[in-house]
Short mmCIF file of C-alpha atoms and ligand atoms in Angstrom, two decimals:
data_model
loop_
_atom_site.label_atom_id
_atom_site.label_comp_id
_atom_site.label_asym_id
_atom_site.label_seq_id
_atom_site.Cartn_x
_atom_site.Cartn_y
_atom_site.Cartn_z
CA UNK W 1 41.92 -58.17 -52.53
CA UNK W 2 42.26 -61.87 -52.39
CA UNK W 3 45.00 -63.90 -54.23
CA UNK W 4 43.28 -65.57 -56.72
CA UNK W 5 41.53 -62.04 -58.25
CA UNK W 6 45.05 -60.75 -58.07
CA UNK W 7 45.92 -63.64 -60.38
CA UNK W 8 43.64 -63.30 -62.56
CA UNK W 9 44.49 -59.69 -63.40
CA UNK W 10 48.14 -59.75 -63.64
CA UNK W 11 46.93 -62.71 -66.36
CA UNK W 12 45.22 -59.79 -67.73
CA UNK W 13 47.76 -57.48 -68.14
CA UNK W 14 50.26 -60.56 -69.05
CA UNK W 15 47.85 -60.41 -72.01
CA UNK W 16 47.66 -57.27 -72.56
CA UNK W 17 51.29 -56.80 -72.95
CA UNK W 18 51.60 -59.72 -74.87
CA UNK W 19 49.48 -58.19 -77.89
CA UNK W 20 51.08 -54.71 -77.30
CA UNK W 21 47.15 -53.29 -75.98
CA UNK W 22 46.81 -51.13 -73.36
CA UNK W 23 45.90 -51.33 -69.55
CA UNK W 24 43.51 -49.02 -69.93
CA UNK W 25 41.65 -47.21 -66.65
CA UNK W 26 38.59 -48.23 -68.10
CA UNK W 27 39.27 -51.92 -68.68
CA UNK W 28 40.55 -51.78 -64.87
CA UNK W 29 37.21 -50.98 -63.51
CA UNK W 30 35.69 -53.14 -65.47
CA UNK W 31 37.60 -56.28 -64.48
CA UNK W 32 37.44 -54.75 -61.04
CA UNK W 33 33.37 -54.91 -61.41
CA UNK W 34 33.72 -58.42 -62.66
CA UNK W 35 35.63 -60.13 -60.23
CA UNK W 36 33.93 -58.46 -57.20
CA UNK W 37 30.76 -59.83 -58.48
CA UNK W 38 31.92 -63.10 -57.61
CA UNK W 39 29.33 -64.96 -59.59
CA UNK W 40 28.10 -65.33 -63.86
CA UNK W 41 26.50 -62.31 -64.96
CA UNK W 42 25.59 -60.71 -67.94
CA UNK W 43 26.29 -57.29 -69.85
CA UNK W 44 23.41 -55.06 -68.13
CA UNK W 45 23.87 -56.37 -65.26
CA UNK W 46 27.71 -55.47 -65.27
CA UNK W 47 26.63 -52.28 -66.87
CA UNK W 48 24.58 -51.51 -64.24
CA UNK W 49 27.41 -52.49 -60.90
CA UNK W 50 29.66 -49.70 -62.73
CA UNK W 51 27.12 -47.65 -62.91
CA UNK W 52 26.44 -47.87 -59.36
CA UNK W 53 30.13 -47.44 -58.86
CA UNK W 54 29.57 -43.52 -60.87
CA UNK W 55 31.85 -45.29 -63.69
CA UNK W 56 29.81 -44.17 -66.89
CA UNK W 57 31.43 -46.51 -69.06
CA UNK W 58 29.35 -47.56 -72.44
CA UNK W 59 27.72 -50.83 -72.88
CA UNK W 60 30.16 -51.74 -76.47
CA UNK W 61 32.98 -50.63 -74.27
CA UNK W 62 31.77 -53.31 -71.67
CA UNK W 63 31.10 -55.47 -74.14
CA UNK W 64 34.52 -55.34 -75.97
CA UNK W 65 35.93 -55.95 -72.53
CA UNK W 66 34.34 -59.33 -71.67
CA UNK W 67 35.57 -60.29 -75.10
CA UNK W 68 39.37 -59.63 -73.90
CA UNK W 69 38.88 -61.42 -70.68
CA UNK W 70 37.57 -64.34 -72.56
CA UNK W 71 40.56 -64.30 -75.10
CA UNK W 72 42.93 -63.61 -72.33
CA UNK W 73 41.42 -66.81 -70.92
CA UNK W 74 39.83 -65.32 -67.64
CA UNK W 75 36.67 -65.12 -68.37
CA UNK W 76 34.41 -68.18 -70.39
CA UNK W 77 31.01 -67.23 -71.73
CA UNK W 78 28.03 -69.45 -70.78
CA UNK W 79 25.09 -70.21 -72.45
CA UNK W 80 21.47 -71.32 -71.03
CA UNK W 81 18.91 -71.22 -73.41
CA UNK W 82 17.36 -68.18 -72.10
CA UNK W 83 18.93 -65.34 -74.65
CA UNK W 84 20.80 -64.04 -72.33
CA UNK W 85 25.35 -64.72 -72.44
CA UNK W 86 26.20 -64.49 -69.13
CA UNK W 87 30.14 -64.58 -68.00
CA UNK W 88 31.93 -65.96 -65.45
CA UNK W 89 35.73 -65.65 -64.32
CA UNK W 90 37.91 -68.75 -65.09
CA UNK W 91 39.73 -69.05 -62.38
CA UNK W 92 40.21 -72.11 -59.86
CA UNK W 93 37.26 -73.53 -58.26
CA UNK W 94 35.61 -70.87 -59.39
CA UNK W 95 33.04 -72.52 -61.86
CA UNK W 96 29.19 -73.49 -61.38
CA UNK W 97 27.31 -75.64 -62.72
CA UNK W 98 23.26 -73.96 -63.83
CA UNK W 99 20.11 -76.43 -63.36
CA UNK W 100 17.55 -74.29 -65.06
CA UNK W 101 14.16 -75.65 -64.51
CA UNK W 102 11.54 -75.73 -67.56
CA UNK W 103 8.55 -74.50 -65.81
CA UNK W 104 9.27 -71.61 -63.80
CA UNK W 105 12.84 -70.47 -64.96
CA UNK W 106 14.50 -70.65 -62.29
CA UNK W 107 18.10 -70.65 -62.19
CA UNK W 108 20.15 -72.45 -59.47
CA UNK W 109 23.74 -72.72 -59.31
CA UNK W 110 25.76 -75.08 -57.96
CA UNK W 111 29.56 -75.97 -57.35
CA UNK W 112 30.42 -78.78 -59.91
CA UNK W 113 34.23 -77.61 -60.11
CA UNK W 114 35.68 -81.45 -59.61
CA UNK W 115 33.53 -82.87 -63.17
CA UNK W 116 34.75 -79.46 -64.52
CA UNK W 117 38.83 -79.21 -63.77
CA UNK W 118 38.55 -82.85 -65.41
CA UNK W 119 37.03 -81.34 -68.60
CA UNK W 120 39.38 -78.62 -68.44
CA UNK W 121 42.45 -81.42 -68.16
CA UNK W 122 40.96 -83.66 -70.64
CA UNK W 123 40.63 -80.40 -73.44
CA UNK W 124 44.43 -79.22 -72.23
CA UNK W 125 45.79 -82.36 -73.18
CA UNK W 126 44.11 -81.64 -76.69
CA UNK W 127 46.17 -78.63 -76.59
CA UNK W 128 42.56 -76.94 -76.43
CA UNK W 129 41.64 -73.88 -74.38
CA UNK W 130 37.73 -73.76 -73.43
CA UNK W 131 36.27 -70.37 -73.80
CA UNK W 132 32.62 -70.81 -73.89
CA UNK W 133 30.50 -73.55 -72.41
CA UNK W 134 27.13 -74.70 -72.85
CA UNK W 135 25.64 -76.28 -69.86
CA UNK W 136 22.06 -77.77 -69.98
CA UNK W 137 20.83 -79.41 -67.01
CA UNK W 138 17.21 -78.57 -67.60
CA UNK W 139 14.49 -79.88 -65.50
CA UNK W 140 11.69 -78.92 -62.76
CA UNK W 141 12.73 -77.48 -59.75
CA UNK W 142 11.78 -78.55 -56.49
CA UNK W 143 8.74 -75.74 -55.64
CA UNK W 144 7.30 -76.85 -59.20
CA UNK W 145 7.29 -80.54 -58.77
CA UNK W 146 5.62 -79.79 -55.82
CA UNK W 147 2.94 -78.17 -57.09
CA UNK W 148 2.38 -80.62 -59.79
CA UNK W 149 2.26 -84.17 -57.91
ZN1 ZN K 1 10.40 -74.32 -61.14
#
């Protein structure tokens, strides 16, 4: 395991502690799912990894867990117009920037974690913790603009 998931869960269980809740087996594997993913993703998609993984653990359970790691400030929810809340990890570096392009819906990530540690800073000095972020970069991508010049 690298060093920066094994920050992010003793932050976890720092949290845990804090407001007296369990480090339950369940909420392990799920965090464990999570960070190996590496990348956003949403509920049935998580759902799914532990499923793979034989962990049959129920989509509210999942779903109460990603709402932990966001108030334990590891994990921020992100929002792209498409229905769908996807998660990420907060950690270092970690964060992407979505350009989601109007025609086809494709969506392409990309490392924007400079613009984003100073957004982070700014809010901080606010005394403010970001938990969710909205990120609209909306546009056509490059295959579509193609195909209509
Ligand atoms: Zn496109």
């Amino acid at each position: 395991m690298n060093q920066s998931k094994q920050k992010v869960k003793e932050q976890f269980h720092r949290f845990l502690s804090k407001k007296r809740l369990k480090a339950t087996l369940q909420r392990s594997l799920i965090l464990d799912a999570f960070l190996d993913l590496d990348r956003s993703t949403h509920i049935d998609e998580l759902y799914l990894v532990l499923r793979g993984r034989h962990h049959h653990i129920g989509h509210a359970t999942v779903y109460r867990a990603l709402r932990l790691f966001i108030a334990a400030g590891i994990a921020r929810e992100i929002y792209l117009g498409d229905g769908l809340t996807r998660y990420q990890v907060d950690g270092q570096g970690q964060r992407r920037d979505y350009l989601v392009c109007n025609d086809c819906g494709t969506v392409t990530e990309f490392d924007n974690s400079s613009t984003e540690r100073h957004q982070d800073e700014a809010a901080r000095t606010m005394g403010f913790t970001v938990q969710s972020l909205k990120i609209e970069l909306r546009g056509l991508c490059s295959r579509c603009l193609t195909q209509q010049s």
